[in-house]
Amino acid sequence: MSLVDSERRVLSGMRPSGRLHLGHYHGVLKNWIKLQHEYECFFCIVDWHALTTNYQEVGPISQHVMDMAVDWLAAGVSPSSATLFIQSQVPEHAELHLLLSMICPLSWLERVPSYKEQQDRLPGRELATYGFLGYPLLQTADILLYRAGLVPVGADQLPHIEFAREVARRFNHLYGREPGFELKAEAAIRKLGKKTATLYNNLRKAFQEQGDVEALETARALLKEQQSITLGDKERLFGYLEGGGRVLLPEPRPLLSEAPKLPGLDGSKMSKSNGNAIFLRDSNAEVEEKIRRMPTDPARVHRDDPGNPAHCPVWPLHEVYTSAETRAALQQGCQSAGIGCLECKGPLIEAVQKELQPLQARAADYQDNPELLRSILAEGAERARNEARETLTEVRLALGLNYR
Ligand code: ATP
Ligand code: MG
């Protein structure tokens, strides 16, 4: 068994809710595509999460899962760089969720803001369910199962990551405190060798007495390099640094994404349920039609009324898609009524079509070859399960569930 390098491991999930749009591409997928080359990434299609709100209408979920997988691959998520898989194909998520449910206070779940917010947002659905209340804990299990140290999120997801950290801390506190922990930790320090042991002790002291966070980081890096001590001893020494027990489940940190929300066809945030989205697999004709129908500055009633890009819902999309030079010319043309709105939309339509062209070519490859898609997902699930099993072996051991 190997010690997982949590600091290098990323987990992210998306609920399968239909085809993906440009908002998903700019807000999430482009970031993943960068991360997959920098970290060990696990990208999970969280179909059980879809059930928490859509349990009354399960029919479309499997198609949504496949559509999502195709869209991820089309966008450039690469199965040779990242692990792509479907949550329900790794049943270990459910086992860890169950075990964590034993130690998770009800009040922690009730105070997660999305619990009440979503119930208000989706009044037609009966969401006073056990499963829906437990949603953040399932998400916690998704992360902790891979001992992922980093979770890419937007600001709205921060409370969920904080929740996951609290659950991990509580778990480590309850089960990482073995009898004689301090003695075992001190014995482990001696196994580091004299020089490293002194360094470890000094760094630990600097952190515990002066709160020196850099010393903590240095000590962690030092421990990671150690080849001669066992995994158990490493976990003890990680925990001992901070004054706790063994770190069985490392606390994840948010990797805050700075991508601003992409506006949709009406100027408000692009979102499937707002009906204002351009989908990654919209044809050129659909893209053109959608953008041509977009409202513009209301002051431009007639072709020769001058307008102001600041009042035009099309402009924020230009800011994402067209060059500064093009925009300067368009702005001038709009303010002087030198060009009409359709003319202004031309370069935007072209830019969106051009961006989508390679994605759609890749999407077609997978749509034409469902076997390939299935094998990528099966392989991803296999890789994910191997990691998940390692974590659960330790978790079961810590809970005394190792029967021989
Ligand atoms: P719904 O309408 O059901 O809320 P949606 O289209 O908004 O669906 P979500 O499932 O809510 O999509 O979003 C999935 C992820 O994509 C989230 O991380 C969210 O922040 C991101 N995302 C969605 N829309 C945008 C957008 N317009 N710009 C940037 N990121 C977005
Ligand atoms: Mg949304």
Coordinates of C-alpha atoms and ligand atoms in Angstrom, one line a residue:
M1 CA 0.0 0.0 0.0
S2 CA 1.3 3.4 -0.8
L3 CA 0.8 6.7 0.9
V4 CA -1.4 8.9 -1.2
D5 CA 0.1 12.3 -2.1
S6 CA -3.1 14.2 -1.3
E7 CA -1.6 17.6 -2.2
R8 CA -1.3 16.3 -5.8
R9 CA -4.7 14.7 -6.1
V10 CA -7.8 16.4 -7.4
L11 CA -11.4 15.2 -7.2
S12 CA -14.3 16.9 -9.0
G13 CA -17.8 15.7 -9.8
M14 CA -20.7 16.9 -11.9
R15 CA -24.3 15.9 -11.7
P16 CA -25.6 14.4 -14.9
S17 CA -28.4 16.7 -15.8
G18 CA -28.3 16.8 -19.6
R19 CA -26.0 18.1 -22.3
L20 CA -23.4 20.6 -21.3
H21 CA -23.3 24.2 -22.5
L22 CA -20.8 26.9 -23.0
G23 CA -21.1 27.9 -19.3
H24 CA -19.9 24.5 -18.3
Y25 CA -17.1 24.7 -20.8
H26 CA -15.7 28.1 -19.7
G27 CA -16.6 27.7 -16.1
V28 CA -15.5 24.2 -15.4
L29 CA -14.1 22.0 -18.2
K30 CA -11.4 24.4 -19.4
N31 CA -10.0 24.4 -15.9
W32 CA -10.2 20.6 -15.6
I33 CA -8.3 20.3 -18.9
K34 CA -5.5 22.4 -17.4
L35 CA -5.6 20.6 -14.1
Q36 CA -5.4 17.1 -15.6
H37 CA -1.8 17.8 -16.7
E38 CA -0.8 19.3 -13.3
Y39 CA -2.4 16.9 -10.9
E40 CA -3.7 13.4 -10.5
C41 CA -7.3 14.0 -11.4
F42 CA -10.4 12.0 -10.7
F43 CA -13.5 13.3 -12.5
C44 CA -16.7 11.7 -11.4
I45 CA -20.2 11.7 -13.0
V46 CA -22.2 11.7 -9.8
D47 CA -25.4 9.8 -10.8
W48 CA -26.3 9.1 -7.2
H49 CA -26.4 12.8 -6.6
A50 CA -28.8 13.2 -9.4
L51 CA -31.1 10.7 -7.6
T52 CA -31.2 12.8 -4.5
T53 CA -33.3 15.4 -6.3
N54 CA -34.7 13.4 -9.3
Y55 CA -35.7 10.2 -7.7
Q56 CA -39.2 10.5 -9.0
E57 CA -38.0 10.7 -12.6
V58 CA -35.1 8.4 -13.1
G59 CA -35.7 7.6 -16.7
P60 CA -33.4 10.2 -18.3
I61 CA -30.5 9.9 -15.9
S62 CA -28.6 7.1 -17.8
Q63 CA -28.8 9.1 -21.1
H64 CA -27.6 12.2 -19.2
V65 CA -24.7 10.2 -17.9
M66 CA -23.6 9.2 -21.3
D67 CA -24.1 12.7 -22.7
M68 CA -22.0 14.1 -20.0
A69 CA -19.2 11.6 -20.7
V70 CA -19.3 12.5 -24.4
D71 CA -19.2 16.2 -23.6
W72 CA -16.3 15.9 -21.2
L73 CA -14.3 13.9 -23.7
A74 CA -15.3 16.3 -26.5
A75 CA -14.1 19.3 -24.4
G76 CA -10.7 17.6 -24.1
V77 CA -10.8 15.7 -20.8
S78 CA -8.3 13.0 -21.6
P79 CA -8.7 9.4 -20.3
S80 CA -4.9 9.0 -20.5
S81 CA -4.3 12.0 -18.2
A82 CA -7.3 11.8 -15.9
T83 CA -9.6 9.1 -14.4
L84 CA -13.2 9.6 -15.7
F85 CA -15.8 7.4 -14.1
I86 CA -19.4 7.0 -13.0
Q87 CA -20.0 7.2 -9.3
S88 CA -22.4 4.3 -9.0
Q89 CA -19.8 2.0 -10.7
V90 CA -17.6 2.5 -7.7
P91 CA -19.9 1.2 -4.9
E92 CA -17.2 2.1 -2.3
H93 CA -18.7 5.6 -2.4
A94 CA -21.8 4.2 -0.7
E95 CA -19.9 2.2 1.9
L96 CA -17.8 5.2 3.0
H97 CA -21.0 7.4 3.0
L98 CA -22.6 4.9 5.3
L99 CA -19.7 4.7 7.7
L100 CA -19.4 8.5 7.8
S101 CA -23.1 8.8 8.4
M102 CA -22.5 7.2 11.8
I103 CA -20.3 10.1 13.0
C104 CA -22.0 13.0 11.2
P105 CA -24.1 15.1 13.5
L106 CA -27.6 15.9 12.1
S107 CA -27.2 19.5 12.9
W108 CA -24.1 19.8 10.6
L109 CA -26.2 18.6 7.7
E110 CA -29.2 20.8 8.5
R111 CA -27.1 23.9 8.5
V112 CA -25.6 23.4 5.1
P113 CA -27.1 26.4 3.2
S114 CA -28.0 24.4 0.0
Y115 CA -30.4 22.2 2.0
K116 CA -32.9 24.9 2.5
E117 CA -32.1 26.8 -0.6
Q118 CA -32.7 23.9 -3.0
Q119 CA -36.0 23.0 -1.2
D120 CA -37.1 26.6 -1.8
R121 CA -35.8 26.5 -5.4
L122 CA -37.5 23.3 -6.3
P123 CA -40.9 23.5 -4.6
G124 CA -42.5 20.9 -6.8
R125 CA -40.3 18.1 -5.4
E126 CA -40.5 16.4 -2.1
L127 CA -37.0 17.0 -0.8
A128 CA -37.5 16.3 2.9
T129 CA -35.8 13.0 2.3
Y130 CA -33.0 11.2 4.1
G131 CA -31.0 11.1 0.8
F132 CA -31.3 14.7 0.1
L133 CA -30.3 15.8 3.6
G134 CA -27.3 13.5 3.2
Y135 CA -26.2 15.0 -0.1
P136 CA -23.2 16.9 1.3
L137 CA -22.1 13.9 3.2
L138 CA -22.2 11.8 0.0
Q139 CA -20.1 14.5 -1.6
T140 CA -17.7 14.3 1.4
A141 CA -17.4 10.6 0.8
D142 CA -16.7 11.2 -2.9
I143 CA -13.7 13.3 -1.9
L144 CA -12.4 11.5 1.1
L145 CA -12.6 8.1 -0.7
Y146 CA -9.7 9.2 -2.9
R147 CA -7.9 11.1 -0.1
A148 CA -8.0 14.0 -2.6
G149 CA -6.4 17.1 -1.1
L150 CA -7.8 19.5 -3.7
V151 CA -11.3 20.1 -5.0
P152 CA -11.9 22.7 -7.7
V153 CA -15.0 24.7 -6.9
G154 CA -16.8 28.0 -7.3
A155 CA -17.4 30.2 -4.3
D156 CA -20.9 28.8 -3.9
Q157 CA -19.5 25.3 -3.1
L158 CA -17.2 26.5 -0.3
P159 CA -19.6 25.5 2.6
H160 CA -19.6 22.0 1.2
I161 CA -15.8 21.8 1.3
E162 CA -15.7 23.2 4.8
F163 CA -18.3 20.5 5.8
A164 CA -16.1 17.8 4.3
R165 CA -13.1 19.1 6.3
E166 CA -15.1 19.0 9.5
V167 CA -16.2 15.4 8.8
A168 CA -12.6 14.3 8.0
R169 CA -11.4 16.0 11.2
R170 CA -14.0 14.3 13.3
F171 CA -13.2 10.9 11.7
N172 CA -9.5 11.3 12.3
H173 CA -10.1 12.5 15.9
L174 CA -12.3 9.5 16.7
Y175 CA -10.4 6.8 14.9
G176 CA -6.9 8.1 14.5
R177 CA -6.3 8.2 18.2
E178 CA -5.0 4.7 18.9
P179 CA -3.8 3.6 22.4
G180 CA -0.3 4.8 23.1
F181 CA -0.4 7.2 20.1
E182 CA 2.3 9.5 21.5
L183 CA 4.7 6.7 22.3
K184 CA 4.2 5.3 18.9
A185 CA 4.7 8.6 17.3
E186 CA 7.9 9.2 19.3
A187 CA 9.2 5.7 18.3
A188 CA 8.4 6.6 14.7
I189 CA 10.4 9.8 14.9
R190 CA 13.5 7.8 16.1
K191 CA 13.1 5.6 13.0
L192 CA 13.6 8.6 10.8
G193 CA 17.3 8.7 11.6
K194 CA 19.0 11.3 13.8
K195 CA 19.3 14.2 11.3
T196 CA 15.8 13.9 10.0
A197 CA 14.3 13.4 13.4
T198 CA 15.9 16.6 14.7
L199 CA 14.6 18.5 11.7
Y200 CA 11.1 17.0 12.2
N201 CA 11.1 17.9 15.9
N202 CA 12.2 21.5 15.2
L203 CA 9.6 22.0 12.5
R204 CA 6.9 20.5 14.7
K205 CA 7.9 22.8 17.5
A206 CA 7.9 25.8 15.3
F207 CA 4.4 25.0 14.1
Q208 CA 2.9 24.1 17.5
E209 CA 4.6 26.9 19.5
Q210 CA 4.6 29.7 17.0
G211 CA 1.9 28.6 14.5
D212 CA 4.6 28.6 11.7
V213 CA 2.6 27.3 8.8
E214 CA 5.6 27.2 6.5
A215 CA 7.3 24.9 9.0
L216 CA 4.3 22.6 8.8
E217 CA 4.5 22.5 5.0
T218 CA 8.2 21.8 5.2
A219 CA 7.7 19.0 7.7
R220 CA 5.0 17.5 5.5
A221 CA 7.2 17.6 2.5
L222 CA 10.0 16.0 4.5
L223 CA 7.7 13.1 5.6
K224 CA 6.6 12.5 2.1
E225 CA 10.1 11.8 1.1
Q226 CA 10.8 9.2 3.8
Q227 CA 11.2 5.7 2.3
S228 CA 12.2 3.8 5.4
I229 CA 9.2 4.1 7.6
T230 CA 5.8 2.3 7.3
L231 CA 2.6 3.8 6.1
G232 CA 1.1 3.7 9.6
D233 CA 4.1 5.5 11.0
K234 CA 3.9 8.1 8.3
E235 CA 0.3 8.8 9.2
R236 CA 1.2 9.0 12.8
L237 CA 3.9 11.6 12.1
F238 CA 1.5 13.6 9.9
G239 CA -1.0 13.7 12.7
Y240 CA 1.6 14.3 15.4
L241 CA 2.8 17.4 13.6
E242 CA -0.5 19.0 14.3
G243 CA -1.1 17.5 17.6
G244 CA -3.8 15.1 16.6
G245 CA -3.9 11.4 16.0
R246 CA -3.2 9.5 12.7
V247 CA -4.5 11.3 9.6
L248 CA -6.6 8.6 8.1
L249 CA -8.6 10.9 5.9
P250 CA -6.8 14.1 4.9
E251 CA -8.8 17.3 5.0
P252 CA -9.5 18.5 1.4
R253 CA -8.9 22.1 0.4
P254 CA -10.9 24.1 -2.2
L255 CA -9.1 25.0 -5.4
L256 CA -11.1 28.2 -6.0
S257 CA -11.8 28.8 -9.7
E258 CA -11.7 32.4 -10.8
A259 CA -13.7 31.9 -14.0
P260 CA -16.5 34.4 -14.0
K261 CA -20.0 33.1 -14.8
L262 CA -20.6 33.0 -18.5
P263 CA -23.8 35.0 -19.4
G264 CA -26.4 33.3 -21.5
L265 CA -28.6 34.5 -24.4
D266 CA -30.6 36.9 -22.2
G267 CA -27.7 38.4 -20.3
S268 CA -28.3 36.4 -17.1
K269 CA -26.1 33.5 -16.1
M270 CA -26.1 30.8 -18.7
S271 CA -27.9 27.9 -17.2
K272 CA -29.9 24.9 -18.5
S273 CA -33.0 25.8 -16.5
N274 CA -32.9 29.4 -17.6
G275 CA -33.4 28.3 -21.2
N276 CA -30.7 30.7 -22.3
A277 CA -27.9 28.2 -23.1
I278 CA -25.8 27.4 -26.2
F279 CA -25.0 23.7 -25.9
L280 CA -21.7 22.3 -26.9
R281 CA -23.3 20.1 -29.5
D282 CA -25.6 22.8 -31.0
S283 CA -25.1 22.8 -34.8
N284 CA -23.7 25.9 -36.6
A285 CA -27.3 26.7 -37.7
E286 CA -28.5 26.5 -34.1
V287 CA -25.7 28.7 -32.8
E288 CA -26.4 31.3 -35.5
E289 CA -30.1 31.2 -34.9
K290 CA -29.8 31.5 -31.1
I291 CA -27.4 34.5 -31.3
R292 CA -29.3 36.3 -34.0
R293 CA -32.4 36.1 -31.8
M294 CA -30.6 37.7 -28.8
P295 CA -32.0 41.0 -27.6
T296 CA -29.6 44.0 -27.9
D297 CA -29.5 47.5 -26.4
P298 CA -33.2 48.4 -26.1
A299 CA -32.3 52.0 -27.2
R300 CA -31.6 50.6 -30.7
V301 CA -35.2 50.4 -31.9
H302 CA -34.3 51.4 -35.5
R303 CA -31.1 50.6 -37.5
D304 CA -30.0 54.3 -37.3
D305 CA -30.5 54.7 -33.5
P306 CA -27.1 54.8 -31.8
G307 CA -26.5 52.2 -29.1
N308 CA -24.3 51.5 -26.1
P309 CA -22.5 48.2 -25.7
A310 CA -22.7 48.6 -21.9
H311 CA -26.5 48.2 -22.2
C312 CA -26.4 45.2 -24.6
P313 CA -26.7 41.6 -23.5
V314 CA -24.5 40.5 -26.4
W315 CA -21.5 42.5 -25.3
P316 CA -20.4 40.3 -22.4
L317 CA -20.2 37.4 -24.9
H318 CA -18.1 39.5 -27.2
E319 CA -15.8 40.1 -24.3
V320 CA -15.2 36.4 -24.0
Y321 CA -15.1 35.6 -27.7
T322 CA -13.8 38.4 -29.8
S323 CA -10.5 40.3 -29.9
A324 CA -10.0 43.8 -28.5
E325 CA -9.5 45.2 -32.0
T326 CA -12.8 43.7 -33.2
R327 CA -14.5 45.0 -30.1
A328 CA -13.1 48.5 -30.6
A329 CA -14.5 48.6 -34.1
L330 CA -17.9 47.2 -33.1
Q331 CA -18.2 49.6 -30.2
Q332 CA -17.5 52.5 -32.5
G333 CA -20.0 51.2 -35.1
C334 CA -22.7 50.7 -32.4
Q335 CA -22.3 54.1 -30.8
S336 CA -22.4 55.9 -34.2
A337 CA -25.1 53.6 -35.6
G338 CA -22.6 52.8 -38.3
I339 CA -23.4 49.1 -38.1
G340 CA -26.6 47.1 -37.3
C341 CA -27.0 44.6 -34.5
L342 CA -26.9 41.6 -36.8
E343 CA -23.7 42.8 -38.3
C344 CA -22.3 43.2 -34.8
K345 CA -23.3 39.6 -34.0
G346 CA -21.5 38.2 -37.0
P347 CA -18.0 37.9 -35.5
L348 CA -19.5 36.4 -32.3
I349 CA -21.4 33.7 -34.2
E350 CA -18.2 32.8 -36.1
A351 CA -16.1 32.7 -33.0
V352 CA -18.5 30.4 -31.1
Q353 CA -18.9 28.1 -34.1
K354 CA -15.1 28.0 -34.5
E355 CA -14.6 27.1 -30.8
L356 CA -17.2 24.3 -31.0
Q357 CA -16.0 22.8 -34.3
P358 CA -13.2 20.6 -32.8
L359 CA -15.3 19.7 -29.8
Q360 CA -18.1 18.5 -32.1
A361 CA -15.7 16.5 -34.2
R362 CA -14.5 14.7 -31.1
A363 CA -18.1 14.2 -29.8
A364 CA -19.0 12.6 -33.1
D365 CA -16.2 10.1 -32.7
Y366 CA -17.6 8.9 -29.4
Q367 CA -21.2 9.0 -30.5
D368 CA -20.3 6.8 -33.4
N369 CA -18.5 4.4 -31.2
P370 CA -20.4 3.7 -28.0
E371 CA -18.2 0.7 -27.3
L372 CA -15.2 3.0 -27.0
L373 CA -17.1 5.2 -24.6
R374 CA -18.1 2.3 -22.5
S375 CA -14.6 1.0 -22.3
I376 CA -13.2 4.3 -21.2
L377 CA -15.8 4.5 -18.4
A378 CA -15.2 0.9 -17.4
E379 CA -11.4 1.5 -17.2
G380 CA -11.9 4.7 -15.3
A381 CA -14.2 2.9 -12.8
E382 CA -11.5 0.1 -12.4
R383 CA -8.8 2.7 -11.7
A384 CA -11.0 4.6 -9.3
R385 CA -12.0 1.4 -7.5
N386 CA -8.4 0.4 -6.9
E387 CA -7.8 3.7 -5.1
A388 CA -11.1 3.5 -3.3
R389 CA -10.4 0.0 -2.0
E390 CA -7.2 1.1 -0.5
T391 CA -8.8 3.8 1.5
L392 CA -11.6 1.5 2.6
T393 CA -9.2 -1.1 3.8
E394 CA -7.7 1.4 6.2
V395 CA -11.1 2.8 7.2
R396 CA -12.5 -0.7 8.0
L397 CA -9.4 -1.4 10.0
A398 CA -9.7 1.8 12.0
L399 CA -13.3 1.0 12.8
G400 CA -12.5 -2.6 13.8
L401 CA -14.3 -4.1 10.8
N402 CA -11.5 -6.3 9.6
Y403 CA -12.7 -9.9 10.0
R404 CA -10.3 -12.7 9.2
Ligands
ATP1 P1 -29.2 24.1 -13.6 O1 -30.0 25.0 -14.5 O2 -30.0 22.8 -13.4 O3 -28.7 24.7 -12.3 P2 -26.8 24.5 -14.9 O4 -26.9 24.7 -16.4 O5 -26.7 25.8 -14.1 O6 -27.9 23.6 -14.4 P3 -25.2 23.1 -13.0 O7 -25.3 21.7 -13.0 O8 -25.8 24.0 -12.0 O9 -25.5 23.7 -14.5 O10 -23.6 23.5 -13.0 C1 -22.6 22.6 -13.0 C2 -21.3 23.3 -12.9 O11 -21.1 24.2 -14.0 C3 -21.2 24.1 -11.6 O12 -19.9 24.0 -11.1 C4 -21.4 25.5 -12.1 O13 -20.7 26.5 -11.3 C5 -20.8 25.5 -13.5 N1 -21.6 26.4 -14.4 C6 -22.9 26.3 -14.8 N2 -23.2 27.3 -15.5 C7 -22.2 28.1 -15.6 C8 -21.9 29.4 -16.3 N3 -22.9 30.0 -17.0 N4 -20.7 29.9 -16.2 C9 -19.7 29.3 -15.5 N5 -19.9 28.2 -14.8 C10 -21.1 27.6 -14.9
MG2 MG -27.0 25.8 -11.8

